[in-house]
PDB file of C-alpha atoms in Angstrom:
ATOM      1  CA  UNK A   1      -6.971   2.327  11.323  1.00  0.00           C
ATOM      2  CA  UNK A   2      -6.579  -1.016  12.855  1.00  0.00           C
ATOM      3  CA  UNK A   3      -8.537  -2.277  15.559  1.00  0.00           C
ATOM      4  CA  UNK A   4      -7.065  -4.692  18.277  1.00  0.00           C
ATOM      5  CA  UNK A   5      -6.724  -7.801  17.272  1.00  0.00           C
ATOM      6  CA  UNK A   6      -7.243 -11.353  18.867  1.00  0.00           C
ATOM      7  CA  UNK A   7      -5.171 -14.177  17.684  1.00  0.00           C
ATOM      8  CA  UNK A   8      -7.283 -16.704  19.243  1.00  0.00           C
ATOM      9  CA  UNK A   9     -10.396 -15.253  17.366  1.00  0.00           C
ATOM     10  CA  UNK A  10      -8.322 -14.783  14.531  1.00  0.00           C
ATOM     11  CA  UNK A  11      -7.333 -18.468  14.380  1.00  0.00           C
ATOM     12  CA  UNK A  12     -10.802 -19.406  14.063  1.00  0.00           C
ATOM     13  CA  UNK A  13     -11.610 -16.875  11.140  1.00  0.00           C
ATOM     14  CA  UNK A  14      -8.539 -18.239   9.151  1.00  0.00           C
ATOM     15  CA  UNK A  15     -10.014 -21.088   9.190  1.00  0.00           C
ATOM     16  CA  UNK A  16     -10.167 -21.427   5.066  1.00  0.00           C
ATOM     17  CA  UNK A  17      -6.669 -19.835   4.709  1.00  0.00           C
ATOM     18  CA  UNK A  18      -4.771 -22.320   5.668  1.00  0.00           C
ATOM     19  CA  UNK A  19      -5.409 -24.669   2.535  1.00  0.00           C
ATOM     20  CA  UNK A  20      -2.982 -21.766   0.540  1.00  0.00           C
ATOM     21  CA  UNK A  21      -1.105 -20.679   3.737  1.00  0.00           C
ATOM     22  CA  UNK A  22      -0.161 -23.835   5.759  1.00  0.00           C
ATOM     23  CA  UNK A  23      -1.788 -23.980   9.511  1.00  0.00           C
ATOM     24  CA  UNK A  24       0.467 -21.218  11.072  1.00  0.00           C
ATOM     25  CA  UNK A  25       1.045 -18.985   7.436  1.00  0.00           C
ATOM     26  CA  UNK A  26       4.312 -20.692   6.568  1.00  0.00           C
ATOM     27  CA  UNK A  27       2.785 -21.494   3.098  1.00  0.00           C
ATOM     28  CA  UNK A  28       2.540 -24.997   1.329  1.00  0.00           C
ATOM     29  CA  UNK A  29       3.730 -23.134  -2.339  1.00  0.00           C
ATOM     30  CA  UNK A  30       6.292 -21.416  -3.091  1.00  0.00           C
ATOM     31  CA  UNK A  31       4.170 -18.594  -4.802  1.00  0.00           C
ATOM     32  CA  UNK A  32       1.948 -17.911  -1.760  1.00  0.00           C
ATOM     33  CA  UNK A  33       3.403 -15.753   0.872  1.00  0.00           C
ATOM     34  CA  UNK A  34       4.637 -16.982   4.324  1.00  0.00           C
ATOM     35  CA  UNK A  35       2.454 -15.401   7.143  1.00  0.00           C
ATOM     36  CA  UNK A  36       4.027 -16.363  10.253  1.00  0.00           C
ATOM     37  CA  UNK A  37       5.901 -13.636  12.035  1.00  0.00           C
ATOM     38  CA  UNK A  38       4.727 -11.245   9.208  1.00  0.00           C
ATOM     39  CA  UNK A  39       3.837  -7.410  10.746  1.00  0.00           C
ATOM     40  CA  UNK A  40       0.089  -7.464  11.836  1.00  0.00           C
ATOM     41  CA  UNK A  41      -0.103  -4.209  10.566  1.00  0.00           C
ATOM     42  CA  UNK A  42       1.475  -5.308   7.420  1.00  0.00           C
ATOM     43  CA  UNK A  43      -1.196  -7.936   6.941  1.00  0.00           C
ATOM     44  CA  UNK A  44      -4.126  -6.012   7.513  1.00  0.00           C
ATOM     45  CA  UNK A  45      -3.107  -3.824   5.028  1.00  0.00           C
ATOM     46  CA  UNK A  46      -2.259  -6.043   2.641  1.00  0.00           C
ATOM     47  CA  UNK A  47      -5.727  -7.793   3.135  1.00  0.00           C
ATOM     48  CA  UNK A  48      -7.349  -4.341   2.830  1.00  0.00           C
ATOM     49  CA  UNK A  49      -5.819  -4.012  -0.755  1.00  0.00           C
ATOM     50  CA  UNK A  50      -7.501  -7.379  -1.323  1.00  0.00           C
ATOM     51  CA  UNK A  51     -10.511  -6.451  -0.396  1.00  0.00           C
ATOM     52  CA  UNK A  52     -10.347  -2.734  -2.172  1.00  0.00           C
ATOM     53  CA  UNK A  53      -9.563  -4.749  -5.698  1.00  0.00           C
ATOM     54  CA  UNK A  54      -6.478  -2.788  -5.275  1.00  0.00           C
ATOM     55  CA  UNK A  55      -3.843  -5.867  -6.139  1.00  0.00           C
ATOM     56  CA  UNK A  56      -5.257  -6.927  -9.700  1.00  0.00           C
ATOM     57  CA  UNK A  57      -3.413 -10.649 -10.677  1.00  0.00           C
ATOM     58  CA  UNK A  58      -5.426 -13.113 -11.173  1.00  0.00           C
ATOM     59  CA  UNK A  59      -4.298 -14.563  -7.128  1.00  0.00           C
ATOM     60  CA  UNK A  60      -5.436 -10.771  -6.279  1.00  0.00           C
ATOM     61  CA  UNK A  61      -8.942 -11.369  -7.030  1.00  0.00           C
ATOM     62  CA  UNK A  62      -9.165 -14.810  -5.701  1.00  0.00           C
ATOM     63  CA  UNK A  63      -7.748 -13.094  -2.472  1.00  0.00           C
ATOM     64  CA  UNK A  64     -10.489 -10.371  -2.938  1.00  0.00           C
ATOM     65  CA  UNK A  65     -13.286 -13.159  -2.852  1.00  0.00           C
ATOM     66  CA  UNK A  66     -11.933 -14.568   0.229  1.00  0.00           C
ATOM     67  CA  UNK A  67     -11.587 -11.849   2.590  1.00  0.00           C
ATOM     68  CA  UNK A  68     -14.479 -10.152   0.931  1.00  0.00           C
ATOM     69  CA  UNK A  69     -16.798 -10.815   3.794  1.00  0.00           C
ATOM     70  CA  UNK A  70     -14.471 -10.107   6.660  1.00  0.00           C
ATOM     71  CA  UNK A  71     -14.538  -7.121   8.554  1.00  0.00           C
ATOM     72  CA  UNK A  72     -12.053  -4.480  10.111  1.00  0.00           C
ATOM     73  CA  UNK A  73     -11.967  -6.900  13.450  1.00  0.00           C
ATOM     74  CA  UNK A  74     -11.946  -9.855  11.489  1.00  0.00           C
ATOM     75  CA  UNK A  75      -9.012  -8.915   9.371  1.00  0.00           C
ATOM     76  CA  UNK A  76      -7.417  -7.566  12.886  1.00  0.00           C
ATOM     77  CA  UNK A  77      -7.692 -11.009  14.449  1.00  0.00           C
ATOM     78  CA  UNK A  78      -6.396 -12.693  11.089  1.00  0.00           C
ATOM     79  CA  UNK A  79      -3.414 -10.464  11.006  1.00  0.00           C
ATOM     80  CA  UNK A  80      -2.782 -11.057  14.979  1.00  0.00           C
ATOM     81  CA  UNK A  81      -3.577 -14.602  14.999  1.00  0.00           C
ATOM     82  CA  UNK A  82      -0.521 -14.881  11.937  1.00  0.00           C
ATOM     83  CA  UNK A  83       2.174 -12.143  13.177  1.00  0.00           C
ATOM     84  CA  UNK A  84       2.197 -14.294  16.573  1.00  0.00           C
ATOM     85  CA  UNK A  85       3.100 -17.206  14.872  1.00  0.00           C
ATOM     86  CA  UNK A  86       6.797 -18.150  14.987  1.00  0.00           C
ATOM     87  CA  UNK A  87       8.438 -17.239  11.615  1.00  0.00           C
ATOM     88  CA  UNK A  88      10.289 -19.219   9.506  1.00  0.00           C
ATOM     89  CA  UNK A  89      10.051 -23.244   8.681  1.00  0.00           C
ATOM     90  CA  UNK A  90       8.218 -25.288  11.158  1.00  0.00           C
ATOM     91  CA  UNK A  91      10.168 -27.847  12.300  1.00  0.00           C
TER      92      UNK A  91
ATOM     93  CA  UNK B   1       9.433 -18.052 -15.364  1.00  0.00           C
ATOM     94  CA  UNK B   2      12.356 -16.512 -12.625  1.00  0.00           C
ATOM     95  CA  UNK B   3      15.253 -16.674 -13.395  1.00  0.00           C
ATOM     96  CA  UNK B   4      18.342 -18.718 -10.670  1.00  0.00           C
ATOM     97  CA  UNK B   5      18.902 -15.835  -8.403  1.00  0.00           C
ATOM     98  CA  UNK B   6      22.255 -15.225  -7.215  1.00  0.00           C
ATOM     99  CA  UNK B   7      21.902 -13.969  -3.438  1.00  0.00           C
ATOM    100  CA  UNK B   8      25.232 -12.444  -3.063  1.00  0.00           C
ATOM    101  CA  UNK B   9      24.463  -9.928  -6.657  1.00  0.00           C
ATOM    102  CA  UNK B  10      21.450  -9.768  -4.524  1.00  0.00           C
ATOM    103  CA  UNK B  11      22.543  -8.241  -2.127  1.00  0.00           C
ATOM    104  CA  UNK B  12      24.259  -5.536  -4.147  1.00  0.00           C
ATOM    105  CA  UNK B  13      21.196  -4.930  -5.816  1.00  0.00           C
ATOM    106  CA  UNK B  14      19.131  -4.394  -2.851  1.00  0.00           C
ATOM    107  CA  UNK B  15      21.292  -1.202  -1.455  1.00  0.00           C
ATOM    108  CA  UNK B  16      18.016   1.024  -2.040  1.00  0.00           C
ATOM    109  CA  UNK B  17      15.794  -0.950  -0.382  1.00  0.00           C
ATOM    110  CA  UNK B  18      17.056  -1.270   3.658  1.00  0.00           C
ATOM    111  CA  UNK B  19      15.906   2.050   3.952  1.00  0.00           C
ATOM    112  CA  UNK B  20      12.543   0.874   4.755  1.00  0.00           C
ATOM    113  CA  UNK B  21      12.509  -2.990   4.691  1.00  0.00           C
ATOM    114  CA  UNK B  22      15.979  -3.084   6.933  1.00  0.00           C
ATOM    115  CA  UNK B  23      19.444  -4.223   6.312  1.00  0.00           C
ATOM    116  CA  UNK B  24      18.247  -8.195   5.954  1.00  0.00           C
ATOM    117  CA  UNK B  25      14.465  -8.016   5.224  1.00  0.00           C
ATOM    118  CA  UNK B  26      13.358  -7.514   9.145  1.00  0.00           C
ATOM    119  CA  UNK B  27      11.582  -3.810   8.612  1.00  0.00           C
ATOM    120  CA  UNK B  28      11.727  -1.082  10.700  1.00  0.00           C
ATOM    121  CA  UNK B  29       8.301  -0.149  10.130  1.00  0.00           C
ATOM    122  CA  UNK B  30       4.734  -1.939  11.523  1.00  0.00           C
ATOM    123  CA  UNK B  31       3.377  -1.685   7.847  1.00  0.00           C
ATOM    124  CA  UNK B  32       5.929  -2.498   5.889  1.00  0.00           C
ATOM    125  CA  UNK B  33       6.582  -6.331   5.220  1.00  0.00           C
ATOM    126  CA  UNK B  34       9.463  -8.475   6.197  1.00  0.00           C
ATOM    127  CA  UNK B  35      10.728  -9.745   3.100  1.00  0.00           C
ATOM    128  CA  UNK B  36      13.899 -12.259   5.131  1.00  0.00           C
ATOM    129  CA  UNK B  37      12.832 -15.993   4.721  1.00  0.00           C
ATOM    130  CA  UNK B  38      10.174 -15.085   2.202  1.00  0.00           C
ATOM    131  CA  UNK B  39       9.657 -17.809  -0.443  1.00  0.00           C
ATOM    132  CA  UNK B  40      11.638 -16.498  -3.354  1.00  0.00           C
ATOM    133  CA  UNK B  41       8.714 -17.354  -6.041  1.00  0.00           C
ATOM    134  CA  UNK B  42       6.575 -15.154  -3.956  1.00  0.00           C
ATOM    135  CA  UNK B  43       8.980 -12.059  -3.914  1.00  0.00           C
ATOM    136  CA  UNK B  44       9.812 -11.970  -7.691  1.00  0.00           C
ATOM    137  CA  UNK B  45       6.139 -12.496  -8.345  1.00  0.00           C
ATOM    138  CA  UNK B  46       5.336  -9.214  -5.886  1.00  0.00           C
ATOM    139  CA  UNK B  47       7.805  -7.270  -7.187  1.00  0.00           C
ATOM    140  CA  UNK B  48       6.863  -8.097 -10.960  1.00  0.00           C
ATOM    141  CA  UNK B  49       3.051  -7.071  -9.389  1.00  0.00           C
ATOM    142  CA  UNK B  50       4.337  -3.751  -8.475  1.00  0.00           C
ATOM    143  CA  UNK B  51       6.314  -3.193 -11.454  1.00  0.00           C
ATOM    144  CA  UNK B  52       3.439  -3.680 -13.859  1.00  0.00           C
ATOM    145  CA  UNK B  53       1.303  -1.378 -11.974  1.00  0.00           C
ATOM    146  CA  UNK B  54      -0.748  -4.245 -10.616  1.00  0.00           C
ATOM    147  CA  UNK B  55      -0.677  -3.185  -6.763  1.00  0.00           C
ATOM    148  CA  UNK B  56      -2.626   0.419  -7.022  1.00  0.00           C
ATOM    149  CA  UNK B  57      -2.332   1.908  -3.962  1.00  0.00           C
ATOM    150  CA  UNK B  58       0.061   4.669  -2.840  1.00  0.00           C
ATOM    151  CA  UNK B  59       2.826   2.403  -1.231  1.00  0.00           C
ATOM    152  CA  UNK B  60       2.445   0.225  -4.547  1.00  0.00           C
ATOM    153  CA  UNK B  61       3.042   3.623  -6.946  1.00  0.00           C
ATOM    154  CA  UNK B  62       6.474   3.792  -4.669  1.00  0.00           C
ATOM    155  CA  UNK B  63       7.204   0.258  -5.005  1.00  0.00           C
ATOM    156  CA  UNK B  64       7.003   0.952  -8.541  1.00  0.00           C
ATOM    157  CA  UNK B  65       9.816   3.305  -8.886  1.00  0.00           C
ATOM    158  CA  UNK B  66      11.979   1.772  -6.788  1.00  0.00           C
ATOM    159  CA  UNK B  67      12.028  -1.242  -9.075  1.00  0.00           C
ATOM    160  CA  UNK B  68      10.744   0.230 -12.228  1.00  0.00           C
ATOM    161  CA  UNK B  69      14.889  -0.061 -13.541  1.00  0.00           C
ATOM    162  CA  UNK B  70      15.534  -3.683 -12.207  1.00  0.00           C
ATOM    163  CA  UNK B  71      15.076  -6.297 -15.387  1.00  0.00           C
ATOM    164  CA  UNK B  72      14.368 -10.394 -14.315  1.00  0.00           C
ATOM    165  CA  UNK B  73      17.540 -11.321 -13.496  1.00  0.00           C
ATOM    166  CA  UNK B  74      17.675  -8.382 -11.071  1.00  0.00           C
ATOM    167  CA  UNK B  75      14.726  -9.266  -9.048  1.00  0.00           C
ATOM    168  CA  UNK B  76      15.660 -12.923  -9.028  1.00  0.00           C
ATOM    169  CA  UNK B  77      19.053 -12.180  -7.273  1.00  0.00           C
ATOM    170  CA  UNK B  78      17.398  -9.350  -4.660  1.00  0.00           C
ATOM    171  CA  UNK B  79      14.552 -12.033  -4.255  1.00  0.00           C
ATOM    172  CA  UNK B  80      16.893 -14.904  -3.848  1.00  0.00           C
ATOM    173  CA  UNK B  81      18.822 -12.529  -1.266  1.00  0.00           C
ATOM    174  CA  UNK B  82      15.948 -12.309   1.011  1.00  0.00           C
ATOM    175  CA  UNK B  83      14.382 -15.632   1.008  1.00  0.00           C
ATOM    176  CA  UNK B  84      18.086 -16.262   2.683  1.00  0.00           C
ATOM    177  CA  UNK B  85      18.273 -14.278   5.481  1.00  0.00           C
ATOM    178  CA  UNK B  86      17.293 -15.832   8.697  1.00  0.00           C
ATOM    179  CA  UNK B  87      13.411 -15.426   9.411  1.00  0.00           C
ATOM    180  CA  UNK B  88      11.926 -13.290  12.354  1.00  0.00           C
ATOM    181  CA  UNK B  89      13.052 -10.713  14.269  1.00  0.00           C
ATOM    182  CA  UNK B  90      17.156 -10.410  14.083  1.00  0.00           C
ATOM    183  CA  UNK B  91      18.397 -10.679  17.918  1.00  0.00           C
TER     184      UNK B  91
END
C-alpha cells in the first residue's frame, strides 16, 4: 500500500530523475515516459516493478538501479511530487 | 524501429482498451496510467514490453493478452492515437 506522499519532499528525492525525465516529468526523449499529471498511484507502482526487477529491458534495469535505494515514502513523495505537476508540454 | 502510426486506425484499434484506460487515455482508475499525450516512442516501446513478456507482474500478464494479437503497425496507430489526445484530466 501507498503511504502519503509529499511533493515538496518528493521534489528533492527526484533530484537525479530529471536528467531522463525533464524538471517536472515531461521527458527530454521521446522513449522515456512523461511524468507530469501521471496517477501517483500509477507511479508508485510502476517504480515498485522497477525496483522488484519485475520490468526486464535493458531501461528496466537501469530504472531498477535508480530507485533501488528509495523507500515506500520516498517513492510516495516521487510519485506525488510528479502527478501534481501540470501535464502535457510546458510552455 | 515503429512504424508511422495512423491515429484515426488508432483509434479503431483501441476499442478494447477504454475499458480501463478511458475513452481518450485519461483512466478511470488511480493505478492505471494515462496513456493521452504520452510520447508515442514510449507507448509502442511499453506495449512491445508487455507483449514479449518483459513486464512480469499480474497487470503486465493482462496487458499481454490484450495486445498479444496486435502486429507493429497496430501498436503504432493505437500509440500514435494516444500521444494525440489532449493531456490531463478531460474537463
Amino acid at each position: 500500500v501507498m503511504p502519503e506522499g509529499n511533493p515538496e519532499l518528493g521534489e528533492q528525492k527526484a533530484y537525479s530523475c530529471q536528467f531522463c525525465h525533464g524538471a517536472t516529468g515531461y521527458s527530454l526523449r521521446q522513449d522515456y515516459p512523461n511524468l507530469n499529471g501521471q496517477h501517483a498511484e500509477y507511479l508508485f507502482n510502476a517504480m515498485k516493478h522497477y525496483q522488484k526487477g519485475e520490468r526486464g529491458s535493458a531501461l528496466g534495469m537501469m530504472m531498477k538501479q535508480q530507485v533501488s535505494s528509495l523507500n515506500d515514502q520516498d517513492l510516495a513523495d516521487v510519485a506525488a511530487f510528479y502527478s501534481e505537476q501540470k501535464p502535457g508540454k510546458p510552455e
